[in-house]
Amino acid sequence: MSEAASGRNIDRKIVEISRFEGRETFESAADTLAVEEPLEIRIGCGKEHRAVSITMRTPGADTELAVGFLFTEGIVRNRASVVAVRHCGKFPNNRNTIKVELGSFEGLDLKKLERNFYTTSSCGVCGKASLEALATAGIARIADDGFKVSAEMINALPSRLRLAQHVFGETGGLHAAALFDEGGKLIDLKEDVGRHNAVDKLIGAAFLVEKLPLVESVLFLSGRASFELIQKAAAAGVPLVCAVGAPSSLAVEAATEFGITLAGFVRDGRFNVYSNPQRLEI
């Protein structure tokens, strides 16, 4: 059974709480929480298979998360290499292991896969500590091909994102990543307890329908812009990344190096541009 067909809200959970107001008054109430569970991502070819990653994520769009992760890590390069993606067990009861079936292991750096990735919902993918790692992974600089957006459109993105964040509206506990076109129209949105997972889900969805590279898209992030998110944007060919929060110093260096226009603190009708401002029409 697929995620959509399960008929259950696997991404949220209702719990009983005691709500306090002031010093003495409290009441019993129900609260909705964002679900956080581990997902083990495996790759397989015939009878051979191996674990690649364990990530803490919000269940839902696991197929997109798995292939998005494999793509942004350089393990799979094109849609034709992926034969099938399925949970290892009956979904949704056994939903925490997923296998990506490949046509061949030929060309894969299997030694690289021997070091298992462990990703928490707060830290992002470990092992990508420098700009040199991006270059050796084959990520190229994004060409300046005339793609431009207006400052007015960027300022409109936070409210458009919030309107589309349905699970966040119930839980208040999820990050979001969204793709917009140059006119500010929402293309796709994914939510997750991990900001890097939300981006992998978004890129994985585009990968599955062969829409990569995302050369005419704006990636909007509900939180800060970290290095690993810029790495993923660069792998997917995204020319413009906007974030509600602050960028890190290494995120700015990576965006500068790989030709990405990076805007931070996009809120309240203002924003800062940290790299490659030529894509903005003022």
XYZ file of N, CA and C in Angstrom:
846
model
N 0.846 -1.196 0.000
C 0.000 0.000 0.000
C 0.880 1.243 0.000
N 0.523 2.219 -0.785
C 1.299 3.445 -0.869
C 1.022 4.348 0.312
N 1.876 5.392 0.455
C 1.678 6.360 1.523
C 0.328 7.046 1.379
N 0.004 7.466 0.165
C -1.241 8.196 -0.056
C -2.459 7.314 0.173
N -2.327 6.017 -0.186
C -3.473 5.116 -0.102
C -3.716 4.583 1.299
N -2.793 4.826 2.237
C -2.940 4.264 3.572
C -4.089 4.894 4.333
N -4.487 6.133 3.926
C -5.628 6.774 4.560
C -5.355 7.233 5.976
N -4.121 7.364 6.363
C -3.764 7.750 7.719
C -2.847 8.958 7.684
N -2.962 9.798 8.710
C -2.050 10.927 8.832
C -0.764 10.441 9.483
N 0.143 9.937 8.668
C 1.377 9.371 9.198
C 2.381 10.434 9.584
N 2.125 11.702 9.212
C 3.074 12.768 9.494
C 2.736 13.569 10.739
N 1.618 13.237 11.414
C 1.239 13.963 12.619
C 0.568 13.013 13.610
N 0.606 13.391 14.888
C 0.067 12.534 15.942
C -0.595 13.410 16.997
N -1.782 13.010 17.447
C -2.493 13.755 18.479
C -2.180 13.151 19.842
N -1.786 13.981 20.797
C -1.465 13.532 22.149
C -2.258 14.370 23.155
N -2.430 13.804 24.342
C -3.080 14.524 25.429
C -2.034 15.294 26.225
N -2.329 16.537 26.533
C -1.390 17.381 27.267
C -2.123 18.087 28.402
N -1.350 18.662 29.314
C -1.871 19.571 30.328
C -1.396 20.962 29.951
N -2.336 21.867 29.737
C -1.990 23.226 29.310
C -2.105 24.163 30.504
N -0.982 24.861 30.772
C -0.928 25.775 31.903
C -1.036 27.211 31.415
N -1.830 27.995 32.130
C -1.924 29.430 31.876
C -1.840 30.127 33.223
N -0.819 30.947 33.361
C -0.598 31.566 34.662
C 0.028 30.589 35.629
N -0.097 30.843 36.908
C 0.590 30.041 37.915
C -0.197 28.823 38.368
N -1.518 28.897 38.324
C -2.296 27.846 38.954
C -3.278 27.155 38.016
N -3.711 27.839 36.987
C -4.775 27.309 36.146
C -4.215 26.398 35.069
N -4.762 25.202 34.938
C -4.388 24.321 33.839
C -5.597 23.510 33.411
N -5.503 22.971 32.210
C -6.597 22.164 31.685
C -6.041 21.060 30.806
N -6.783 19.975 30.711
C -6.416 18.897 29.791
C -6.820 19.303 28.381
N -5.976 18.953 27.427
C -6.253 19.338 26.041
C -5.562 18.359 25.110
N -5.910 18.438 23.841
C -5.258 17.636 22.799
C -4.320 18.537 22.014
N -3.164 17.993 21.641
C -2.202 18.751 20.843
C -1.723 17.867 19.702
N -1.441 18.487 18.560
C -0.974 17.748 17.389
C 0.524 17.956 17.231
N 1.267 16.861 17.152
C 2.716 16.895 17.023
C 3.150 16.382 15.656
N 4.258 16.921 15.163
C 4.878 16.378 13.960
C 5.581 15.073 14.322
N 5.369 14.035 13.533
C 5.985 12.732 13.792
C 7.451 12.751 13.365
N 8.296 12.170 14.181
C 9.709 11.992 13.849
C 10.062 10.527 14.033
N 10.528 9.876 12.960
C 10.916 8.477 13.003
C 12.144 8.274 12.124
N 12.924 7.215 12.397
C 14.088 6.946 11.547
C 13.675 6.335 10.219
N 14.448 6.607 9.194
C 14.288 5.940 7.902
C 15.648 5.420 7.465
N 15.734 4.124 7.257
C 16.956 3.539 6.698
C 16.799 3.457 5.188
N 17.745 4.045 4.472
C 17.738 4.015 3.010
C 18.726 2.954 2.546
N 18.251 2.024 1.731
C 19.089 0.966 1.179
C 19.117 1.070 -0.338
N 20.178 0.588 -0.945
C 20.212 0.414 -2.387
C 20.370 -1.069 -2.679
N 19.813 -1.509 -3.798
C 19.897 -2.915 -4.146
C 20.032 -3.114 -5.636
N 20.595 -4.250 -5.993
C 20.688 -4.660 -7.386
C 20.664 -6.184 -7.402
N 19.545 -6.738 -7.836
C 19.410 -8.187 -7.782
C 19.384 -8.662 -6.344
N 20.241 -9.632 -6.016
C 20.297 -10.163 -4.662
C 21.210 -9.356 -3.750
N 21.964 -8.441 -4.312
C 22.885 -7.644 -3.502
C 22.199 -6.358 -3.044
N 22.379 -6.035 -1.777
C 21.851 -4.768 -1.270
C 22.694 -4.327 -0.080
N 22.650 -3.047 0.212
C 23.389 -2.512 1.343
C 22.742 -1.233 1.851
N 22.921 -1.000 3.141
C 22.402 0.214 3.758
C 23.310 1.385 3.412
N 22.693 2.522 3.140
C 23.433 3.731 2.782
C 23.294 4.808 3.848
N 22.101 4.965 4.409
C 21.865 6.089 5.311
C 20.762 5.780 6.300
N 20.883 6.351 7.482
C 19.776 6.407 8.429
C 19.534 7.880 8.729
N 18.306 8.333 8.504
C 17.975 9.728 8.739
C 16.723 9.822 9.594
N 16.668 10.773 10.492
C 15.461 11.041 11.255
C 14.589 11.965 10.432
N 13.342 11.501 10.153
C 12.491 12.261 9.239
C 11.037 12.182 9.669
N 10.207 13.008 9.058
C 8.758 12.913 9.183
C 8.258 11.963 8.102
N 7.559 10.872 8.449
C 7.075 9.942 7.431
C 6.206 10.642 6.392
N 6.305 10.157 5.158
C 5.607 10.770 4.036
C 6.609 11.200 2.993
N 6.307 10.964 1.720
C 7.225 11.264 0.612
C 8.570 10.566 0.819
N 8.528 9.333 1.367
C 9.771 8.596 1.596
C 10.467 8.234 0.296
N 9.699 7.928 -0.742
C 10.301 7.636 -2.046
C 11.096 8.826 -2.544
N 10.488 10.008 -2.475
C 11.173 11.226 -2.918
C 12.388 11.519 -2.052
N 12.264 11.304 -0.747
C 13.392 11.531 0.159
C 14.561 10.622 -0.190
N 14.268 9.340 -0.425
C 15.337 8.379 -0.697
C 16.079 8.710 -1.985
N 15.346 8.939 -3.070
C 16.034 9.209 -4.341
C 16.646 10.602 -4.341
N 16.024 11.549 -3.639
C 16.617 12.878 -3.535
C 17.935 12.849 -2.789
N 17.984 12.094 -1.703
C 19.233 11.932 -0.961
C 20.306 11.285 -1.828
N 19.953 10.201 -2.522
C 20.935 9.506 -3.354
C 21.441 10.397 -4.487
N 20.543 11.231 -5.037
C 20.965 12.138 -6.104
C 21.882 13.233 -5.577
N 21.503 13.891 -4.493
C 22.330 14.999 -3.997
C 23.652 14.518 -3.417
N 23.731 13.235 -3.065
C 25.004 12.669 -2.619
C 25.826 12.108 -3.778
N 25.294 12.177 -4.994
C 26.044 11.719 -6.155
C 26.048 10.220 -6.344
N 25.157 9.507 -5.657
C 25.115 8.051 -5.774
C 24.325 7.620 -7.003
N 23.232 8.313 -7.315
C 22.520 8.100 -8.580
C 22.565 9.394 -9.373
N 22.639 9.270 -10.688
C 22.814 10.451 -11.544
C 21.616 10.743 -12.430
N 20.847 9.702 -12.782
C 19.737 9.932 -13.705
C 18.581 8.989 -13.385
N 17.415 9.362 -13.860
C 16.190 8.609 -13.555
C 16.254 7.185 -14.080
N 16.907 6.981 -15.195
C 16.945 5.652 -15.793
C 17.678 4.638 -14.914
N 18.535 5.094 -14.020
C 19.294 4.177 -13.166
C 18.445 3.599 -12.035
N 17.286 4.184 -11.767
C 16.421 3.733 -10.672
C 15.322 2.850 -11.245
N 15.340 1.573 -10.865
C 14.363 0.605 -11.372
C 13.075 0.658 -10.570
N 13.194 0.721 -9.245
C 12.018 0.723 -8.373
C 12.409 1.256 -7.006
N 11.414 1.747 -6.275
C 11.607 2.187 -4.891
C 10.444 1.621 -4.079
N 10.747 0.935 -2.991
C 9.673 0.356 -2.185
C 10.115 0.217 -0.733
N 9.119 0.259 0.160
C 9.392 0.010 1.570
C 9.651 -1.477 1.769
N 10.530 -1.790 2.698
C 10.856 -3.182 2.997
C 9.883 -3.697 4.051
N 8.735 -4.134 3.620
C 7.679 -4.565 4.516
C 6.382 -3.900 4.116
N 5.290 -4.314 4.731
C 3.980 -3.783 4.387
C 3.815 -2.379 4.938
N 3.546 -1.438 4.054
C 3.328 -0.048 4.452
C 1.868 0.105 4.910
N 1.533 0.855 5.970
C 2.414 1.742 6.724
C 2.990 1.146 7.994
N 2.640 -0.102 8.341
C 3.100 -0.654 9.614
C 4.618 -0.821 9.677
N 5.222 -1.201 8.560
C 6.678 -1.295 8.503
C 7.142 -0.263 7.487
N 7.339 0.954 7.960
C 7.569 2.072 7.051
C 8.926 2.716 7.214
N 9.804 2.115 7.998
C 11.041 2.797 8.339
C 12.275 2.248 7.642
N 12.088 1.395 6.643
C 13.183 0.963 5.785
C 12.694 1.017 4.347
N 13.483 1.628 3.484
C 13.097 1.757 2.084
C 14.292 1.372 1.212
N 13.997 0.665 0.131
C 15.076 0.222 -0.766
C 14.888 0.813 -2.151
N 15.968 1.350 -2.665
C 16.005 1.876 -4.026
C 16.708 0.831 -4.890
N 15.953 0.224 -5.798
C 16.495 -0.813 -6.677
C 17.142 -0.151 -7.881
N 18.426 -0.445 -8.102
C 19.174 0.126 -9.214
C 19.365 -0.916 -10.311
N 19.534 -0.428 -11.510
C 19.777 -1.341 -12.616
C 21.128 -2.013 -12.537
N 22.084 -1.331 -11.916
C 23.442 -1.850 -11.820
C 24.192 -1.097 -10.735
N 25.167 -1.764 -10.123
C 26.084 -1.098 -9.206
C 27.320 -0.579 -9.947
N 27.375 -0.799 -11.238
C 28.537 -0.383 -12.017
C 28.697 1.136 -11.957
N 29.909 1.553 -11.684
C 30.197 2.977 -11.608
C 30.023 3.578 -10.229
N 29.427 2.827 -9.290
C 29.261 3.332 -7.932
C 30.558 3.190 -7.146
N 30.826 4.167 -6.299
C 31.971 4.097 -5.402
C 31.521 3.344 -4.155
N 31.640 2.027 -4.184
C 31.125 1.221 -3.086
C 31.908 1.430 -1.804
N 33.183 1.811 -1.914
C 33.955 2.103 -0.701
C 33.377 3.309 0.026
N 32.890 4.266 -0.754
C 32.255 5.429 -0.144
C 31.026 5.018 0.643
N 30.310 4.004 0.142
C 29.094 3.577 0.808
C 29.368 2.805 2.083
N 30.613 2.346 2.275
C 30.947 1.588 3.471
C 30.874 2.443 4.723
N 31.072 3.755 4.578
C 30.907 4.640 5.730
C 29.444 5.080 5.752
N 28.691 4.491 6.631
C 27.265 4.796 6.697
C 27.060 6.236 7.113
N 26.144 6.916 6.442
C 25.744 8.254 6.838
C 24.801 8.133 8.026
N 24.964 9.013 9.014
C 23.930 9.130 10.045
C 23.536 10.585 10.136
N 22.262 10.850 9.913
C 21.762 12.207 9.864
C 20.708 12.392 10.936
N 20.850 13.407 11.773
C 19.790 13.720 12.723
C 18.917 14.796 12.124
N 17.803 15.077 12.780
C 16.867 16.057 12.231
C 17.379 17.478 12.372
N 18.547 17.658 13.006
C 19.034 19.022 13.212
C 20.364 19.310 12.548
N 21.155 18.273 12.204
C 22.533 18.577 11.826
C 22.806 18.496 10.339
N 22.008 17.763 9.557
C 22.305 17.629 8.145
C 23.281 16.502 7.890
N 23.599 16.268 6.639
C 24.441 15.142 6.254
C 25.870 15.372 6.703
N 26.415 14.380 7.421
C 27.788 14.482 7.889
C 28.763 14.150 6.757
N 29.994 14.631 6.858
C 31.029 14.288 5.902
C 31.213 15.279 4.784
N 30.377 16.307 4.683
C 30.556 17.335 3.663
C 31.082 18.590 4.342
N 32.377 18.607 4.581
C 32.928 19.658 5.428
C 33.623 20.753 4.655
N 33.702 20.671 3.337
C 34.459 21.682 2.617
C 33.940 21.875 1.201
N 34.317 22.988 0.608
C 33.944 23.255 -0.777
C 34.598 22.258 -1.727
N 35.764 21.770 -1.365
C 36.445 20.804 -2.215
C 35.616 19.529 -2.382
N 34.845 19.184 -1.356
C 34.015 17.987 -1.440
C 32.959 18.133 -2.530
N 32.446 19.351 -2.723
C 31.465 19.571 -3.781
C 32.104 19.425 -5.154
N 33.290 19.989 -5.313
C 33.964 19.917 -6.601
C 34.304 18.478 -6.968
N 34.779 17.714 -5.994
C 35.140 16.325 -6.285
C 33.902 15.470 -6.542
N 32.740 15.916 -6.077
C 31.498 15.182 -6.340
C 30.942 15.470 -7.722
N 31.605 16.341 -8.473
C 31.178 16.617 -9.841
C 30.114 17.678 -9.961
N 29.907 18.481 -8.922
C 28.916 19.551 -8.981
C 29.523 20.762 -9.679
N 28.885 21.203 -10.755
C 29.430 22.293 -11.571
C 28.810 23.629 -11.185
N 29.504 24.703 -11.511
C 28.989 26.048 -11.288
C 27.757 26.268 -12.161
N 26.729 26.901 -11.589
C 25.489 27.166 -12.306
C 25.685 28.366 -13.224
N 25.343 28.196 -14.494
C 25.569 29.235 -15.487
C 24.656 30.429 -15.247
N 25.164 31.614 -15.562
C 24.366 32.835 -15.490
C 23.701 33.024 -16.851
N 22.501 32.449 -17.013
C 21.853 32.399 -18.325
C 20.697 33.387 -18.461
N 20.663 34.407 -17.611
C 19.646 35.436 -17.735
C 18.428 35.253 -16.856
N 18.375 34.195 -16.044
C 17.256 33.999 -15.131
C 17.225 35.121 -14.097
N 16.090 35.811 -13.981
C 15.962 36.926 -13.050
C 14.595 36.896 -12.379
N 14.547 37.431 -11.155
C 13.285 37.591 -10.437
C 13.260 38.978 -9.820
N 12.083 39.431 -9.457
C 11.950 40.751 -8.863
C 12.038 40.675 -7.343
N 12.462 41.782 -6.742
C 12.492 41.867 -5.286
C 11.087 41.753 -4.717
N 10.106 42.277 -5.425
C 8.721 42.197 -4.985
C 8.264 40.745 -4.883
N 8.657 39.930 -5.852
C 8.279 38.521 -5.824
C 8.915 37.822 -4.624
N 10.184 38.089 -4.362
C 10.854 37.455 -3.223
C 10.170 37.828 -1.917
N 9.791 39.085 -1.783
C 9.126 39.519 -0.556
C 7.774 38.856 -0.349
N 7.158 38.372 -1.422
C 5.853 37.715 -1.320
C 5.966 36.238 -0.941
N 7.170 35.664 -0.998
C 7.313 34.223 -0.800
C 6.975 33.738 0.611
N 7.369 34.445 1.686
C 7.039 33.918 3.021
C 5.551 33.685 3.245
N 4.712 34.622 2.830
C 3.271 34.441 3.038
C 2.728 33.330 2.156
N 3.245 33.184 0.950
C 2.788 32.112 0.070
C 3.204 30.749 0.614
N 4.395 30.691 1.187
C 4.850 29.440 1.788
C 3.984 29.072 2.981
N 3.717 30.028 3.855
C 2.957 29.740 5.063
C 1.546 29.244 4.724
N 0.929 29.817 3.727
C -0.412 29.389 3.326
C -0.428 27.938 2.857
N 0.687 27.470 2.309
C 0.755 26.111 1.769
C 1.263 25.091 2.785
N 1.717 25.529 3.960
C 2.260 24.621 4.973
C 1.134 24.052 5.830
N 0.484 23.031 5.345
C -0.694 22.509 6.031
C -0.336 21.789 7.327
N 0.708 20.968 7.319
C 1.078 20.238 8.530
C 1.671 21.187 9.561
N 2.471 22.160 9.115
C 3.012 23.153 10.031
C 1.889 23.910 10.715
N 0.830 24.187 9.978
C -0.290 24.909 10.552
C -0.912 24.171 11.722
N -0.853 22.830 11.704
C -1.414 22.033 12.787
C -0.421 21.778 13.906
N 0.863 21.676 13.576
C 1.858 21.243 14.560
C 2.833 22.339 14.978
N 3.137 23.266 14.087
C 4.142 24.283 14.377
C 5.548 23.724 14.487
N 5.764 22.467 14.050
C 7.034 21.811 14.306
C 7.757 21.293 13.093
N 7.527 21.861 11.912
C 8.156 21.341 10.707
C 8.869 22.435 9.924
N 9.960 22.037 9.266
C 10.607 22.896 8.276
C 9.936 22.674 6.927
N 10.045 23.655 6.068
C 9.491 23.530 4.726
C 10.519 23.951 3.695
N 10.458 23.321 2.534
C 11.235 23.719 1.365
C 10.278 23.760 0.194
N 10.333 24.829 -0.578
C 9.385 25.001 -1.678
C 10.099 25.483 -2.921
N 9.556 25.090 -4.058
C 10.027 25.587 -5.347
C 8.985 26.538 -5.917
N 9.457 27.693 -6.384
C 8.618 28.665 -7.065
C 9.212 28.949 -8.441
N 8.351 29.360 -9.384
C 8.882 29.788 -10.674
C 9.248 31.272 -10.610
N 9.714 31.815 -11.720
C 10.208 33.190 -11.716
C 9.117 34.212 -11.432
N 7.858 33.830 -11.605
C 6.749 34.725 -11.308
C 6.196 34.567 -9.904
N 6.762 33.657 -9.124
C 6.306 33.440 -7.758
C 5.215 32.402 -7.614
N 4.943 31.622 -8.661
C 3.939 30.558 -8.575
C 4.548 29.336 -7.899
N 3.820 28.778 -6.926
C 4.295 27.602 -6.213
C 4.296 26.386 -7.126
N 5.455 25.733 -7.234
C 5.590 24.518 -8.035
C 5.406 23.280 -7.172
N 6.072 23.257 -6.010
C 5.989 22.101 -5.118
C 6.459 22.527 -3.738
N 5.995 21.803 -2.724
C 6.384 22.081 -1.344
C 6.473 20.781 -0.576
N 7.499 20.645 0.261
C 7.649 19.484 1.131
C 7.949 19.965 2.553
N 7.441 19.214 3.549
C 7.671 19.537 4.948
C 8.333 18.351 5.644
N 9.156 18.651 6.661
C 9.824 17.588 7.411
C 10.417 18.191 8.679
N 10.641 17.328 9.684
C 11.325 17.800 10.891
C 12.775 18.174 10.593
N 13.333 17.621 9.539
C 14.700 17.947 9.137
C 14.694 18.830 7.901
N 15.355 19.983 7.972
C 15.349 20.901 6.813
C 16.011 20.267 5.609
N 17.055 19.466 5.836
C 17.732 18.801 4.722
C 16.842 17.737 4.093
N 16.007 17.073 4.924
C 15.060 16.090 4.383
C 14.007 16.753 3.508
N 13.519 17.914 3.930
C 12.519 18.623 3.132
C 13.076 18.953 1.751
N 14.349 19.365 1.695
C 14.969 19.685 0.411
C 15.176 18.420 -0.415
N 15.618 17.338 0.219
C 15.782 16.077 -0.516
C 14.452 15.585 -1.077
N 13.360 15.716 -0.309
C 12.045 15.321 -0.810
C 11.658 16.141 -2.039
N 11.957 17.423 -1.979
C 11.621 18.317 -3.088
C 12.419 17.954 -4.339
N 13.728 17.756 -4.163
C 14.585 17.414 -5.298
C 14.264 16.006 -5.803
N 13.967 15.094 -4.886
C 13.612 13.737 -5.297
C 12.355 13.699 -6.130
N 11.370 14.530 -5.788
C 10.143 14.588 -6.578
C 10.434 15.061 -7.992
N 11.306 16.051 -8.132
C 11.690 16.534 -9.466
C 12.491 15.485 -10.220
N 13.357 14.766 -9.508
C 14.165 13.702 -10.114
C 13.270 12.623 -10.722
N 12.238 12.224 -9.991
C 11.380 11.118 -10.438
C 10.604 11.448 -11.704
N 10.317 12.728 -11.928
C 9.592 13.114 -13.149
C 10.529 13.770 -14.166
N 11.833 13.597 -13.948
C 12.877 14.049 -14.871
C 12.808 15.559 -15.144
N 12.665 16.336 -14.062
C 12.623 17.790 -14.176
C 13.939 18.456 -13.770
N 14.967 17.661 -13.483
C 16.269 18.226 -13.136
C 17.087 18.481 -14.390
N 17.929 19.514 -14.415
C 18.189 20.484 -13.340
C 17.090 21.543 -13.255
N 16.982 22.144 -12.067
C 15.933 23.121 -11.784
C 16.434 24.533 -12.096
N 16.764 24.755 -13.357
C 17.467 25.976 -13.757
C 16.576 27.205 -13.803
N 15.268 27.036 -13.731
C 14.354 28.178 -13.749
C 13.460 28.177 -12.517
N 14.063 27.830 -11.382
C 13.302 27.721 -10.140
C 13.983 28.485 -9.017
N 13.162 28.887 -8.048
C 13.630 29.501 -6.813
C 13.358 28.520 -5.679
N 14.392 28.207 -4.904
C 14.229 27.358 -3.726
C 14.046 28.249 -2.513
N 12.921 28.069 -1.809
C 12.641 28.883 -0.621
C 12.659 27.989 0.610
N 13.397 28.410 1.640
C 13.579 27.636 2.856
C 12.931 28.350 4.028
N 12.242 27.596 4.876
C 11.526 28.206 5.990
C 12.438 28.567 7.162
N 13.676 28.082 7.140
C 14.605 28.353 8.232
C 15.876 29.006 7.738
N 16.985 28.580 8.303
C 18.271 29.147 7.914
C 18.822 28.437 6.681
N 19.839 29.048 6.082
C 20.498 28.457 4.908
C 21.861 27.938 5.337
N 21.987 26.632 5.423
C 23.243 26.010 5.835
C 24.004 25.479 4.627
N 25.220 25.061 4.872
C 26.077 24.572 3.791
C 25.464 23.391 3.058
N 24.930 22.418 3.820
C 24.424 21.216 3.155
C 23.218 21.517 2.273
N 22.445 22.538 2.603
C 21.304 22.901 1.761
C 21.763 23.572 0.478
N 22.806 24.371 0.553
C 23.378 24.961 -0.661
C 23.995 23.868 -1.524
N 24.624 22.879 -0.900
C 25.173 21.733 -1.637
C 24.071 21.044 -2.443
N 22.935 20.806 -1.815
C 21.840 20.126 -2.487
C 21.267 20.988 -3.616
N 21.143 22.289 -3.367
C 20.658 23.205 -4.403
C 21.597 23.207 -5.596
N 22.896 23.225 -5.328
C 23.884 23.218 -6.411
C 23.797 21.927 -7.214
N 23.635 20.799 -6.534
C 23.520 19.514 -7.228
C 22.305 19.492 -8.145
N 21.227 20.164 -7.724
C 19.988 20.180 -8.510
C 19.953 21.312 -9.524
N 20.979 22.162 -9.557
C 21.042 23.234 -10.545
C 20.165 24.430 -10.234
N 19.814 24.644 -8.963
C 18.944 25.758 -8.578
C 19.746 27.061 -8.590
N 19.326 28.084 -9.340
C 20.103 29.312 -9.438
C 19.873 30.307 -8.302
N 18.741 30.194 -7.576
C 18.394 31.193 -6.566
C 17.809 30.505 -5.341
N 18.431 30.748 -4.182
C 17.977 30.188 -2.916
C 17.630 31.336 -1.982
N 16.429 31.293 -1.409
C 15.977 32.295 -0.453
C 15.639 31.600 0.858
N 15.973 32.249 1.968
C 15.713 31.661 3.277
C 15.135 32.704 4.216
N 14.212 32.261 5.063
C 13.645 33.146 6.076
C 14.715 33.535 7.094
N 15.628 32.590 7.386
C 16.652 32.822 8.393
C 17.985 33.228 7.804
N 19.009 33.128 8.642
C 20.356 33.556 8.283
C 21.111 32.459 7.543
N 22.044 32.836 6.675
C 22.955 31.846 6.094
C 24.184 31.690 6.982
N 24.829 30.543 6.885
C 26.113 30.375 7.545
C 27.221 30.913 6.642
N 28.400 31.103 7.207
C 29.515 31.620 6.407
C 29.880 30.660 5.290
N 29.858 29.352 5.573
C 30.230 28.381 4.544
C 29.148 28.277 3.474
N 27.893 28.501 3.857
C 26.817 28.530 2.860
C 27.040 29.662 1.870
N 27.442 30.820 2.363
C 27.712 31.963 1.484
C 28.901 31.672 0.574
N 29.943 31.062 1.121
C 31.108 30.708 0.301
C 30.722 29.725 -0.790
N 29.915 28.729 -0.433
C 29.503 27.729 -1.421
C 28.622 28.349 -2.498
N 27.684 29.213 -2.099
C 26.808 29.873 -3.072
C 27.622 30.746 -4.017
N 28.588 31.460 -3.491
C 29.449 32.305 -4.321
C 30.236 31.464 -5.314
N 30.805 30.372 -4.816
C 31.651 29.509 -5.639
C 30.871 28.815 -6.746
N 29.632 28.422 -6.460
C 28.873 27.616 -7.414
C 27.795 28.399 -8.148
N 27.878 29.717 -8.087
C 27.034 30.556 -8.931
C 25.595 30.692 -8.491
N 25.322 30.460 -7.213
C 23.963 30.561 -6.694
C 23.732 31.936 -6.079
N 22.608 32.542 -6.411
C 22.187 33.769 -5.744
C 21.532 33.376 -4.427
N 22.076 33.893 -3.326
C 21.598 33.513 -2.000
C 21.047 34.730 -1.271
N 19.780 34.658 -0.876
C 19.138 35.720 -0.107
C 18.726 35.174 1.252
N 19.011 35.940 2.300
C 18.652 35.537 3.656
C 17.812 36.590 4.348
N 17.258 36.220 5.503
C 16.369 37.101 6.279
C 15.221 37.635 5.423
N 14.636 36.742 4.608
C 13.532 37.145 3.731
C 12.254 37.176 4.567
N 11.937 38.319 5.086
C 10.734 38.488 5.898
C 10.482 39.977 6.124
N 9.227 40.291 6.415
C 8.832 41.664 6.742
C 9.191 42.652 5.631
N 9.100 42.206 4.380
C 9.321 43.099 3.261
C 10.749 43.494 3.001
N 11.709 42.705 3.468
C 13.122 43.033 3.235
C 13.923 41.734 3.177
N 15.139 41.812 2.663
C 16.038 40.665 2.645
C 17.456 41.132 2.349
N 18.421 40.284 2.652
C 19.823 40.531 2.342
C 20.261 39.585 1.229
N 21.078 40.081 0.303
C 21.634 39.248 -0.762
C 23.114 39.044 -0.479
N 23.545 37.797 -0.429
C 24.901 37.467 -0.010
C 25.806 37.045 -1.156
N 25.251 36.713 -2.313
C 26.086 36.261 -3.426
C 25.341 36.428 -4.741
N 26.086 36.672 -5.787
C 25.583 36.696 -7.168
C 24.268 37.482 -7.314
N 24.271 38.783 -7.022
C 23.028 39.567 -7.035
C 22.490 39.869 -8.431
N 23.177 39.455 -9.479
C 22.778 39.811 -10.838
C 21.435 39.216 -11.239
N 20.927 38.249 -10.493
C 19.638 37.632 -10.849
C 18.438 38.394 -10.279
N 18.688 39.493 -9.586
C 17.604 40.254 -8.987
C 17.315 41.513 -9.800
N 16.038 41.706 -10.085
C 15.594 42.936 -10.743
C 15.016 43.867 -9.666
N 15.638 45.001 -9.498
C 15.208 45.936 -8.462
C 14.250 46.956 -9.063
